[in-house]
PDB file of C-alpha atoms in Angstrom:
ATOM      1  CA  MET A   1       5.114  18.462 -13.991  1.00 42.00           C
ATOM      2  CA  THR A   2       6.254  15.303 -15.731  1.00 45.00           C
ATOM      3  CA  GLY A   3       7.291  13.218 -12.939  1.00 57.00           C
ATOM      4  CA  ASN A   4       8.887  13.184  -9.497  1.00 75.00           C
ATOM      5  CA  SER A   5      12.572  13.796  -8.754  1.00 64.00           C
ATOM      6  CA  HIS A   6      14.104  10.824  -6.822  1.00 71.00           C
ATOM      7  CA  ASP A   7      15.791  13.534  -4.813  1.00 69.00           C
ATOM      8  CA  ASP A   8      12.495  14.816  -3.457  1.00 81.00           C
ATOM      9  CA  ARG A   9      11.569  12.022  -1.220  1.00 88.00           C
ATOM     10  CA  PRO A  10       8.797  12.179   1.389  1.00 93.00           C
ATOM     11  CA  ASP A  11       9.613  11.345   4.938  1.00 95.00           C
ATOM     12  CA  LEU A  12       8.100   7.928   5.290  1.00 98.00           C
ATOM     13  CA  GLY A  13      10.463   6.804   8.125  1.00 98.00           C
ATOM     14  CA  ARG A  14      11.547   3.166   7.963  1.00 98.00           C
ATOM     15  CA  VAL A  15       8.514   1.537   9.305  1.00 98.00           C
ATOM     16  CA  GLY A  16       4.891   2.515   8.852  1.00 98.00           C
ATOM     17  CA  VAL A  17       1.209   1.356   9.110  1.00 98.00           C
ATOM     18  CA  TRP A  18      -0.891  -0.015   6.243  1.00 98.00           C
ATOM     19  CA  THR A  19      -4.490  -0.584   7.071  1.00 98.00           C
ATOM     20  CA  PHE A  20      -8.110  -1.134   5.733  1.00 96.00           C
ATOM     21  CA  ALA A  21      -9.467  -0.822   9.207  1.00 97.00           C
ATOM     22  CA  PHE A  22     -10.469   2.843   9.194  1.00 97.00           C
ATOM     23  CA  ASP A  23     -13.340   2.146   6.576  1.00 96.00           C
ATOM     24  CA  ALA A  24     -15.435   0.083   9.320  1.00 94.00           C
ATOM     25  CA  ARG A  25     -14.981   2.762  11.996  1.00 97.00           C
ATOM     26  CA  PRO A  26     -16.584   6.253  12.540  1.00 97.00           C
ATOM     27  CA  ALA A  27     -14.557   9.236  11.568  1.00 98.00           C
ATOM     28  CA  GLY A  28     -13.852  10.194  15.158  1.00 98.00           C
ATOM     29  CA  GLU A  29     -12.338   6.849  15.904  1.00 98.00           C
ATOM     30  CA  ALA A  30     -10.228   6.970  12.650  1.00 98.00           C
ATOM     31  CA  ARG A  31      -8.981  10.396  13.807  1.00 98.00           C
ATOM     32  CA  ASP A  32      -8.080   9.402  17.240  1.00 98.00           C
ATOM     33  CA  ALA A  33      -6.275   6.274  15.888  1.00 98.00           C
ATOM     34  CA  ALA A  34      -4.394   8.171  13.384  1.00 98.00           C
ATOM     35  CA  ALA A  35      -3.059  10.577  16.020  1.00 98.00           C
ATOM     36  CA  GLU A  36      -1.936   7.610  18.305  1.00 98.00           C
ATOM     37  CA  ILE A  37      -0.238   6.093  15.323  1.00 98.00           C
ATOM     38  CA  GLU A  38       1.660   9.191  14.894  1.00 98.00           C
ATOM     39  CA  GLU A  39       2.550   9.352  18.531  1.00 98.00           C
ATOM     40  CA  LEU A  40       3.812   5.713  18.611  1.00 98.00           C
ATOM     41  CA  GLY A  41       6.595   6.915  16.075  1.00 98.00           C
ATOM     42  CA  TYR A  42       5.447   5.357  12.864  1.00 98.00           C
ATOM     43  CA  GLY A  43       6.707   7.240   9.824  1.00 98.00           C
ATOM     44  CA  ALA A  44       3.868   6.826   7.510  1.00 98.00           C
ATOM     45  CA  LEU A  45       0.141   5.960   7.426  1.00 98.00           C
ATOM     46  CA  TRP A  46      -0.881   3.968   4.256  1.00 98.00           C
ATOM     47  CA  PHE A  47      -4.375   3.079   3.681  1.00 98.00           C
ATOM     48  CA  GLY A  48      -6.289   1.049   0.842  1.00 94.00           C
ATOM     49  CA  GLU A  49      -9.363   2.130  -1.101  1.00 93.00           C
ATOM     50  CA  GLY A  50     -12.336  -0.178  -1.537  1.00 86.00           C
ATOM     51  CA  PHE A  51     -16.035   0.480  -0.758  1.00 85.00           C
ATOM     52  CA  GLY A  52     -15.339   2.702   2.410  1.00 92.00           C
ATOM     53  CA  ARG A  53     -14.230   6.303   2.482  1.00 96.00           C
ATOM     54  CA  ASP A  54     -12.858   7.211  -1.029  1.00 96.00           C
ATOM     55  CA  SER A  55      -9.130   7.886  -1.159  1.00 97.00           C
ATOM     56  CA  VAL A  56      -9.315  11.740  -1.219  1.00 98.00           C
ATOM     57  CA  SER A  57     -11.787  12.110   1.835  1.00 98.00           C
ATOM     58  CA  GLN A  58      -9.658   9.502   3.708  1.00 98.00           C
ATOM     59  CA  SER A  59      -6.533  11.494   3.114  1.00 98.00           C
ATOM     60  CA  TRP A  60      -8.244  14.786   4.283  1.00 98.00           C
ATOM     61  CA  LEU A  61      -9.451  12.948   7.458  1.00 98.00           C
ATOM     62  CA  LEU A  62      -6.042  11.572   8.333  1.00 98.00           C
ATOM     63  CA  LEU A  63      -4.072  14.466   7.586  1.00 98.00           C
ATOM     64  CA  SER A  64      -6.260  16.788   9.537  1.00 98.00           C
ATOM     65  CA  ALA A  65      -6.023  14.539  12.635  1.00 98.00           C
ATOM     66  CA  THR A  66      -2.238  14.563  12.554  1.00 98.00           C
ATOM     67  CA  ARG A  67       0.643  16.944  12.525  1.00 98.00           C
ATOM     68  CA  ARG A  68       3.815  15.198  11.471  1.00 98.00           C
ATOM     69  CA  ILE A  69       3.208  11.785   9.912  1.00 98.00           C
ATOM     70  CA  THR A  70       3.131  11.162   6.168  1.00 98.00           C
ATOM     71  CA  VAL A  71      -0.261  10.108   4.957  1.00 98.00           C
ATOM     72  CA  ALA A  72      -0.108   7.951   1.753  1.00 98.00           C
ATOM     73  CA  ALA A  73      -2.707   6.478  -0.522  1.00 98.00           C
ATOM     74  CA  GLY A  74      -2.079   2.978  -1.023  1.00 97.00           C
ATOM     75  CA  ILE A  75      -3.562   3.109  -3.533  1.00 95.00           C
ATOM     76  CA  ALA A  76      -5.825   5.532  -5.072  1.00 96.00           C
ATOM     77  CA  ASN A  77      -7.763   3.519  -7.924  1.00 92.00           C
ATOM     78  CA  ILE A  78      -7.413   5.306 -11.248  1.00 93.00           C
ATOM     79  CA  ALA A  79     -10.564   3.453 -12.327  1.00 88.00           C
ATOM     80  CA  LEU A  80     -12.639   5.393  -9.862  1.00 89.00           C
ATOM     81  CA  ARG A  81     -11.883   8.958 -10.808  1.00 93.00           C
ATOM     82  CA  ASP A  82     -11.124  11.221 -13.789  1.00 95.00           C
ATOM     83  CA  PRO A  83      -7.283  12.522 -14.080  1.00 97.00           C
ATOM     84  CA  ILE A  84      -8.663  16.095 -13.778  1.00 97.00           C
ATOM     85  CA  THR A  85     -10.276  15.231 -10.502  1.00 97.00           C
ATOM     86  CA  MET A  86      -7.207  13.384  -9.252  1.00 98.00           C
ATOM     87  CA  ALA A  87      -4.764  16.077 -10.145  1.00 98.00           C
ATOM     88  CA  ALA A  88      -6.903  18.768  -8.430  1.00 98.00           C
ATOM     89  CA  ALA A  89      -7.164  16.769  -5.351  1.00 98.00           C
ATOM     90  CA  GLU A  90      -3.332  15.915  -5.223  1.00 98.00           C
ATOM     91  CA  ARG A  91      -2.622  19.733  -5.464  1.00 97.00           C
ATOM     92  CA  ALA A  92      -5.114  20.717  -2.850  1.00 97.00           C
ATOM     93  CA  LEU A  93      -3.904  17.991  -0.373  1.00 98.00           C
ATOM     94  CA  ASN A  94      -0.255  19.121  -0.772  1.00 97.00           C
ATOM     95  CA  GLU A  95      -1.043  22.683  -0.697  1.00 96.00           C
ATOM     96  CA  ALA A  96      -2.893  22.301   2.596  1.00 97.00           C
ATOM     97  CA  HIS A  97      -0.408  19.846   4.175  1.00 97.00           C
ATOM     98  CA  PRO A  98       2.982  20.637   2.828  1.00 95.00           C
ATOM     99  CA  GLY A  99       5.261  17.581   2.328  1.00 95.00           C
ATOM    100  CA  ARG A 100       2.871  15.193   4.237  1.00 97.00           C
ATOM    101  CA  TYR A 101       0.900  13.580   1.403  1.00 98.00           C
ATOM    102  CA  VAL A 102       1.983  10.780  -1.026  1.00 98.00           C
ATOM    103  CA  LEU A 103      -0.366   9.826  -3.827  1.00 98.00           C
ATOM    104  CA  GLY A 104      -0.113   6.118  -4.611  1.00 98.00           C
ATOM    105  CA  LEU A 105      -1.822   5.401  -7.928  1.00 97.00           C
ATOM    106  CA  GLY A 106      -2.929   1.997  -9.163  1.00 94.00           C
ATOM    107  CA  GLY A 107      -5.979  -0.072  -9.562  1.00 82.00           C
ATOM    108  CA  HIS A 108      -5.635  -0.693 -13.103  1.00 56.00           C
ATOM    109  CA  ARG A 109      -6.315  -4.148 -14.702  1.00 56.00           C
ATOM    110  CA  VAL A 110      -5.271  -6.057 -17.817  1.00 46.00           C
ATOM    111  CA  SER A 111      -8.605  -7.359 -18.681  1.00 47.00           C
ATOM    112  CA  ASP A 112     -11.221  -5.698 -20.754  1.00 49.00           C
ATOM    113  CA  GLN A 113     -13.959  -6.886 -18.401  1.00 54.00           C
ATOM    114  CA  PRO A 114     -15.378  -5.148 -15.556  1.00 58.00           C
ATOM    115  CA  ILE A 115     -14.109  -6.153 -12.048  1.00 61.00           C
ATOM    116  CA  GLN A 116     -16.752  -7.644  -9.868  1.00 64.00           C
ATOM    117  CA  MET A 117     -16.736  -6.594  -6.090  1.00 64.00           C
ATOM    118  CA  ASP A 118     -19.629  -7.835  -4.121  1.00 70.00           C
ATOM    119  CA  GLY A 119     -21.763  -7.899  -7.184  1.00 75.00           C
ATOM    120  CA  TYR A 120     -20.944  -4.442  -8.276  1.00 75.00           C
ATOM    121  CA  ALA A 121     -18.974  -3.879 -11.593  1.00 71.00           C
ATOM    122  CA  ILE A 122     -15.990  -1.495 -11.591  1.00 68.00           C
ATOM    123  CA  PRO A 123     -15.026  -0.840 -15.273  1.00 63.00           C
ATOM    124  CA  SER A 124     -11.459  -1.636 -16.286  1.00 62.00           C
ATOM    125  CA  ARG A 125      -9.311   1.055 -18.123  1.00 62.00           C
ATOM    126  CA  GLY A 126      -7.432  -1.432 -20.162  1.00 65.00           C
ATOM    127  CA  ARG A 127      -3.914  -2.791 -20.250  1.00 74.00           C
ATOM    128  CA  ALA A 128      -1.993  -1.703 -17.129  1.00 86.00           C
ATOM    129  CA  VAL A 129       1.194  -0.099 -18.121  1.00 93.00           C
ATOM    130  CA  THR A 130      -0.137   1.791 -21.110  1.00 92.00           C
ATOM    131  CA  THR A 131      -3.200   2.944 -19.288  1.00 92.00           C
ATOM    132  CA  MET A 132      -0.970   4.247 -16.280  1.00 95.00           C
ATOM    133  CA  GLY A 133       1.219   6.030 -18.531  1.00 96.00           C
ATOM    134  CA  ALA A 134      -1.682   7.769 -20.286  1.00 95.00           C
ATOM    135  CA  TYR A 135      -3.193   8.597 -16.813  1.00 96.00           C
ATOM    136  CA  LEU A 136      -0.096  10.276 -15.732  1.00 97.00           C
ATOM    137  CA  ASP A 137       0.186  12.305 -18.853  1.00 98.00           C
ATOM    138  CA  ALA A 138      -3.384  13.310 -18.482  1.00 97.00           C
ATOM    139  CA  MET A 139      -2.757  14.546 -14.815  1.00 98.00           C
ATOM    140  CA  ASP A 140       0.334  16.395 -15.808  1.00 97.00           C
ATOM    141  CA  ALA A 141      -1.703  18.198 -18.667  1.00 97.00           C
ATOM    142  CA  VAL A 142      -4.445  19.623 -16.465  1.00 97.00           C
ATOM    143  CA  PRO A 143      -4.303  23.362 -16.305  1.00 97.00           C
ATOM    144  CA  LEU A 144      -4.809  23.724 -12.462  1.00 95.00           C
ATOM    145  CA  ALA A 145      -5.701  27.192 -11.187  1.00 95.00           C
ATOM    146  CA  SER A 146      -5.684  26.477  -7.378  1.00 94.00           C
ATOM    147  CA  PRO A 147      -2.780  27.661  -5.316  1.00 94.00           C
ATOM    148  CA  ALA A 148       0.414  25.604  -6.064  1.00 92.00           C
ATOM    149  CA  PRO A 149       1.958  23.662  -3.093  1.00 92.00           C
ATOM    150  CA  GLU A 150       5.349  24.583  -1.569  1.00 88.00           C
ATOM    151  CA  ARG A 151       6.947  21.444  -3.020  1.00 87.00           C
ATOM    152  CA  PRO A 152       5.843  19.356  -5.887  1.00 88.00           C
ATOM    153  CA  PRO A 153       3.278  16.752  -5.234  1.00 90.00           C
ATOM    154  CA  ARG A 154       4.811  13.192  -4.617  1.00 96.00           C
ATOM    155  CA  ARG A 155       3.465  10.227  -6.561  1.00 98.00           C
ATOM    156  CA  MET A 156       4.250   6.534  -6.453  1.00 98.00           C
ATOM    157  CA  LEU A 157       2.808   3.655  -8.486  1.00 98.00           C
ATOM    158  CA  ALA A 158       1.459   0.287  -7.310  1.00 97.00           C
ATOM    159  CA  ALA A 159       3.967  -1.948  -9.054  1.00 97.00           C
ATOM    160  CA  LEU A 160       4.656  -5.593  -9.279  1.00 97.00           C
ATOM    161  CA  GLY A 161       5.852  -6.583 -12.681  1.00 96.00           C
ATOM    162  CA  PRO A 162       8.962  -5.345 -14.569  1.00 97.00           C
ATOM    163  CA  LYS A 163       7.154  -3.068 -16.853  1.00 96.00           C
ATOM    164  CA  MET A 164       5.236  -1.307 -14.224  1.00 97.00           C
ATOM    165  CA  LEU A 165       8.362  -1.130 -11.918  1.00 98.00           C
ATOM    166  CA  ASP A 166      10.177   0.676 -14.738  1.00 98.00           C
ATOM    167  CA  LEU A 167       7.344   3.135 -15.243  1.00 98.00           C
ATOM    168  CA  ALA A 168       7.343   3.711 -11.599  1.00 98.00           C
ATOM    169  CA  ALA A 169      11.137   4.478 -11.409  1.00 98.00           C
ATOM    170  CA  GLY A 170      10.873   6.608 -14.570  1.00 97.00           C
ATOM    171  CA  ARG A 171       7.825   8.659 -13.993  1.00 97.00           C
ATOM    172  CA  THR A 172       7.339   8.751 -10.127  1.00 98.00           C
ATOM    173  CA  LEU A 173       9.327   8.692  -6.985  1.00 98.00           C
ATOM    174  CA  GLY A 174       9.243   4.738  -7.239  1.00 98.00           C
ATOM    175  CA  ALA A 175       7.016   1.782  -6.126  1.00 98.00           C
ATOM    176  CA  HIS A 176       4.629   0.728  -3.628  1.00 98.00           C
ATOM    177  CA  THR A 177       4.533  -3.052  -3.673  1.00 98.00           C
ATOM    178  CA  TYR A 178       1.761  -5.048  -2.116  1.00 98.00           C
ATOM    179  CA  PHE A 179       1.351  -8.810  -1.391  1.00 98.00           C
ATOM    180  CA  VAL A 180       5.036  -9.493  -2.033  1.00 98.00           C
ATOM    181  CA  THR A 181       7.810 -11.702  -0.674  1.00 98.00           C
ATOM    182  CA  VAL A 182      11.406 -10.615   0.156  1.00 98.00           C
ATOM    183  CA  GLU A 183      12.629 -11.999  -3.059  1.00 98.00           C
ATOM    184  CA  HIS A 184      10.230  -9.615  -4.993  1.00 98.00           C
ATOM    185  CA  THR A 185      11.836  -6.753  -2.983  1.00 99.00           C
ATOM    186  CA  ALA A 186      15.174  -7.755  -4.164  1.00 98.00           C
ATOM    187  CA  ARG A 187      13.910  -8.039  -7.717  1.00 98.00           C
ATOM    188  CA  ALA A 188      12.096  -4.683  -7.629  1.00 98.00           C
ATOM    189  CA  ARG A 189      15.195  -2.981  -6.301  1.00 98.00           C
ATOM    190  CA  LYS A 190      17.293  -4.381  -9.072  1.00 98.00           C
ATOM    191  CA  ALA A 191      14.800  -3.466 -11.736  1.00 98.00           C
ATOM    192  CA  MET A 192      14.189   0.157 -10.589  1.00 98.00           C
ATOM    193  CA  GLY A 193      17.824   0.897  -9.674  1.00 98.00           C
ATOM    194  CA  PRO A 194      19.165   2.509  -6.444  1.00 97.00           C
ATOM    195  CA  GLY A 195      17.477   5.896  -6.710  1.00 96.00           C
ATOM    196  CA  ALA A 196      13.852   5.026  -6.838  1.00 98.00           C
ATOM    197  CA  LEU A 197      11.914   4.796  -3.663  1.00 98.00           C
ATOM    198  CA  LEU A 198      10.694   1.252  -2.716  1.00 98.00           C
ATOM    199  CA  ALA A 199       7.954   1.144   0.007  1.00 98.00           C
ATOM    200  CA  VAL A 200       6.954  -2.377   0.698  1.00 99.00           C
ATOM    201  CA  GLU A 201       3.588  -3.607   2.266  1.00 98.00           C
ATOM    202  CA  GLN A 202       4.002  -6.502   4.644  1.00 99.00           C
ATOM    203  CA  ALA A 203       1.044  -8.469   6.140  1.00 98.00           C
ATOM    204  CA  VAL A 204       1.844  -9.564   9.691  1.00 98.00           C
ATOM    205  CA  VAL A 205      -0.181 -11.554  12.198  1.00 98.00           C
ATOM    206  CA  LEU A 206       0.670 -11.322  15.949  1.00 97.00           C
ATOM    207  CA  HIS A 207      -1.086 -14.132  17.880  1.00 92.00           C
ATOM    208  CA  PRO A 208       0.007 -16.378  20.715  1.00 89.00           C
ATOM    209  CA  ASP A 209      -1.535 -19.494  18.959  1.00 92.00           C
ATOM    210  CA  ALA A 210       0.952 -20.481  16.209  1.00 91.00           C
ATOM    211  CA  ALA A 211      -1.701 -22.509  14.463  1.00 94.00           C
ATOM    212  CA  ARG A 212      -4.360 -19.852  14.665  1.00 95.00           C
ATOM    213  CA  ALA A 213      -1.703 -17.345  13.279  1.00 95.00           C
ATOM    214  CA  ARG A 214      -1.071 -19.405  10.311  1.00 96.00           C
ATOM    215  CA  GLU A 215      -4.826 -19.912   9.677  1.00 96.00           C
ATOM    216  CA  LEU A 216      -5.382 -16.122   9.748  1.00 97.00           C
ATOM    217  CA  ALA A 217      -2.409 -15.605   7.291  1.00 98.00           C
ATOM    218  CA  GLY A 218      -3.950 -18.256   5.158  1.00 97.00           C
ATOM    219  CA  GLU A 219      -7.150 -16.494   4.921  1.00 97.00           C
ATOM    220  CA  HIS A 220      -5.521 -13.343   3.751  1.00 97.00           C
ATOM    221  CA  VAL A 221      -3.324 -15.273   1.174  1.00 98.00           C
ATOM    222  CA  SER A 222      -6.381 -17.100  -0.149  1.00 96.00           C
ATOM    223  CA  PHE A 223      -8.511 -13.778  -0.795  1.00 93.00           C
ATOM    224  CA  TYR A 224      -5.714 -12.791  -3.303  1.00 93.00           C
ATOM    225  CA  ARG A 225      -4.427 -15.962  -4.773  1.00 93.00           C
ATOM    226  CA  THR A 226      -8.030 -16.798  -5.926  1.00 89.00           C
ATOM    227  CA  GLY A 227      -9.408 -13.417  -7.045  1.00 81.00           C
ATOM    228  CA  ALA A 228      -6.677 -10.906  -8.029  1.00 84.00           C
ATOM    229  CA  ALA A 229      -5.327 -11.677 -11.428  1.00 85.00           C
ATOM    230  CA  HIS A 230      -2.289  -9.282 -11.104  1.00 87.00           C
ATOM    231  CA  GLN A 231      -1.259 -10.959  -7.730  1.00 93.00           C
ATOM    232  CA  ILE A 232      -1.586 -14.420  -9.336  1.00 93.00           C
ATOM    233  CA  ALA A 233       0.756 -13.437 -12.140  1.00 93.00           C
ATOM    234  CA  SER A 234       3.091 -12.016  -9.566  1.00 96.00           C
ATOM    235  CA  LEU A 235       3.160 -15.378  -7.598  1.00 97.00           C
ATOM    236  CA  ARG A 236       3.991 -17.174 -10.835  1.00 97.00           C
ATOM    237  CA  ARG A 237       6.848 -14.988 -11.670  1.00 97.00           C
ATOM    238  CA  LEU A 238       8.156 -15.496  -8.095  1.00 97.00           C
ATOM    239  CA  GLY A 239       8.217 -19.427  -8.798  1.00 97.00           C
ATOM    240  CA  PHE A 240       4.983 -20.681  -7.043  1.00 97.00           C
ATOM    241  CA  ASP A 241       3.453 -23.437  -8.936  1.00 97.00           C
ATOM    242  CA  GLU A 242      -0.164 -23.770 -10.055  1.00 97.00           C
ATOM    243  CA  ASP A 243      -1.162 -26.129  -7.167  1.00 97.00           C
ATOM    244  CA  GLU A 244       0.122 -23.682  -4.497  1.00 97.00           C
ATOM    245  CA  ILE A 245      -1.780 -20.834  -6.282  1.00 96.00           C
ATOM    246  CA  GLU A 246      -4.954 -22.943  -6.522  1.00 96.00           C
ATOM    247  CA  HIS A 247      -4.973 -24.665  -3.152  1.00 96.00           C
ATOM    248  CA  GLY A 248      -2.298 -22.631  -1.141  1.00 96.00           C
ATOM    249  CA  SER A 249       0.568 -24.024   0.707  1.00 97.00           C
ATOM    250  CA  ASP A 250       2.526 -23.220   4.025  1.00 97.00           C
ATOM    251  CA  ARG A 251       5.446 -22.059   1.827  1.00 98.00           C
ATOM    252  CA  LEU A 252       3.253 -19.443  -0.015  1.00 98.00           C
ATOM    253  CA  VAL A 253       1.480 -18.200   3.140  1.00 98.00           C
ATOM    254  CA  ASP A 254       4.840 -17.927   5.025  1.00 98.00           C
ATOM    255  CA  ALA A 255       6.473 -16.130   2.263  1.00 98.00           C
ATOM    256  CA  ILE A 256       3.671 -13.610   2.005  1.00 98.00           C
ATOM    257  CA  VAL A 257       2.732 -13.074   5.748  1.00 98.00           C
ATOM    258  CA  ALA A 258       4.921 -12.805   8.673  1.00 98.00           C
ATOM    259  CA  HIS A 259       3.372 -14.356  11.691  1.00 97.00           C
ATOM    260  CA  GLY A 260       4.397 -15.040  15.303  1.00 94.00           C
ATOM    261  CA  GLY A 261       5.854 -12.678  17.736  1.00 95.00           C
ATOM    262  CA  VAL A 262       7.447  -9.259  17.311  1.00 97.00           C
ATOM    263  CA  GLU A 263      10.805 -10.893  16.875  1.00 96.00           C
ATOM    264  CA  ALA A 264       9.677 -12.974  13.968  1.00 96.00           C
ATOM    265  CA  ILE A 265       8.112  -9.843  12.314  1.00 97.00           C
ATOM    266  CA  GLU A 266      11.360  -7.835  13.035  1.00 98.00           C
ATOM    267  CA  ARG A 267      13.353 -10.617  11.048  1.00 98.00           C
ATOM    268  CA  ARG A 268      10.959 -10.189   8.053  1.00 98.00           C
ATOM    269  CA  VAL A 269      11.236  -6.408   8.147  1.00 98.00           C
ATOM    270  CA  ARG A 270      14.968  -6.433   8.251  1.00 98.00           C
ATOM    271  CA  ALA A 271      15.071  -8.962   5.393  1.00 98.00           C
ATOM    272  CA  HIS A 272      13.114  -6.474   3.263  1.00 99.00           C
ATOM    273  CA  PHE A 273      15.678  -3.726   4.187  1.00 98.00           C
ATOM    274  CA  ASP A 274      18.502  -5.857   3.306  1.00 98.00           C
ATOM    275  CA  ALA A 275      16.703  -6.811   0.109  1.00 99.00           C
ATOM    276  CA  GLY A 276      16.580  -3.143  -0.875  1.00 98.00           C
ATOM    277  CA  ALA A 277      13.350  -1.657   0.572  1.00 98.00           C
ATOM    278  CA  ASP A 278      13.518   1.898   1.831  1.00 98.00           C
ATOM    279  CA  HIS A 279      10.248   1.538   3.862  1.00 98.00           C
ATOM    280  CA  VAL A 280       8.196  -1.180   5.163  1.00 99.00           C
ATOM    281  CA  CYS A 281       4.563  -0.471   6.095  1.00 99.00           C
ATOM    282  CA  LEU A 282       2.890  -3.238   8.187  1.00 99.00           C
ATOM    283  CA  GLN A 283      -0.569  -4.580   7.671  1.00 98.00           C
ATOM    284  CA  VAL A 284      -1.966  -6.140  10.808  1.00 98.00           C
ATOM    285  CA  LEU A 285      -4.225  -9.065  10.263  1.00 98.00           C
ATOM    286  CA  THR A 286      -6.484 -10.151  13.285  1.00 97.00           C
ATOM    287  CA  ASP A 287      -9.595 -12.293  14.101  1.00 94.00           C
ATOM    288  CA  ARG A 288     -11.413  -9.334  15.112  1.00 94.00           C
ATOM    289  CA  PRO A 289     -13.162  -7.917  11.997  1.00 89.00           C
ATOM    290  CA  GLY A 290     -14.272  -4.447  12.057  1.00 91.00           C
ATOM    291  CA  GLU A 291     -12.018  -3.401  15.040  1.00 96.00           C
ATOM    292  CA  LEU A 292      -8.985  -1.240  14.835  1.00 98.00           C
ATOM    293  CA  PRO A 293      -6.008  -3.311  15.728  1.00 98.00           C
ATOM    294  CA  LEU A 294      -4.610  -0.876  18.474  1.00 98.00           C
ATOM    295  CA  ALA A 295      -3.015  -3.407  20.645  1.00 98.00           C
ATOM    296  CA  GLU A 296      -0.988  -4.689  17.778  1.00 98.00           C
ATOM    297  CA  TRP A 297      -0.050  -1.357  16.564  1.00 98.00           C
ATOM    298  CA  ARG A 298       1.268  -0.412  20.061  1.00 98.00           C
ATOM    299  CA  GLU A 299       3.187  -3.613  20.277  1.00 98.00           C
ATOM    300  CA  LEU A 300       4.929  -3.328  16.898  1.00 98.00           C
ATOM    301  CA  ALA A 301       5.750   0.398  17.490  1.00 98.00           C
ATOM    302  CA  ALA A 302       9.104  -1.104  18.823  1.00 98.00           C
ATOM    303  CA  LEU A 303      10.066  -1.643  15.223  1.00 98.00           C
ATOM    304  CA  THR A 304      10.083   1.978  14.353  1.00 98.00           C
ATOM    305  CA  SER A 305      13.535   2.412  15.582  1.00 96.00           C
ATOM    306  CA  LEU A 306      14.853  -0.026  13.089  1.00 96.00           C
TER     307      LEU A 306
END
């Protein structure tokens, strides 16, 4: 397989859930929550990969707990597994759960230095676009002997800059964008053209106290603007100045995180659709670390009919 046809799109629905929250909860709670997210009508369930469950085991857990919803890795880090292992897992997941798994790939860095996370070094694989292209080539070349799925596996790339967006459109179904503004969505659609799939993560805060909501939003933005080189580069391309990136600003926070009531979040989701997004997945931020944001997922389920 040399890439995904844009005609073979997964059924993501219009609105999905994006979360890291499952990593802090026992497997049984994660299963129950995934089943409820499906029943609430969300089209896709995206999850990140850090130092919790690895992307492959998390995918098995969530797919086995659900019947309809698409489960999407957002993203599986290519620095953490060999292309042989990734290709074999991709095939097995698609064979076992036909049409319900999307492999989002990313995690590359442009630095030659290891990435430090909580004092643990994750090695870099080199320059982003070149590395990702080579990784896709290596996955395609693996002579897999396991049963082939009914439909070709579906891949997307974590993409922010123009070169990675171009690779995503040319080699996969399209791009999964994270920590982006509506303006970025418009740029990504223009860069990839009309045929590529564009799935946009949108961080949101539902909180009755407006000041606390912006504070939570600011904490989320601060994490990325101070420690994620690819996100900082993206902010610069979007026109945020060095003072905003270093110290933060209401303009930056408001552009990245939608906060307020359901109506405010609906306006942001609609803005992404108007800018060219095919799918928007909502990452709920709360002041309850370690808990699943079930109440917020239930409240935001009203947006699944957009």
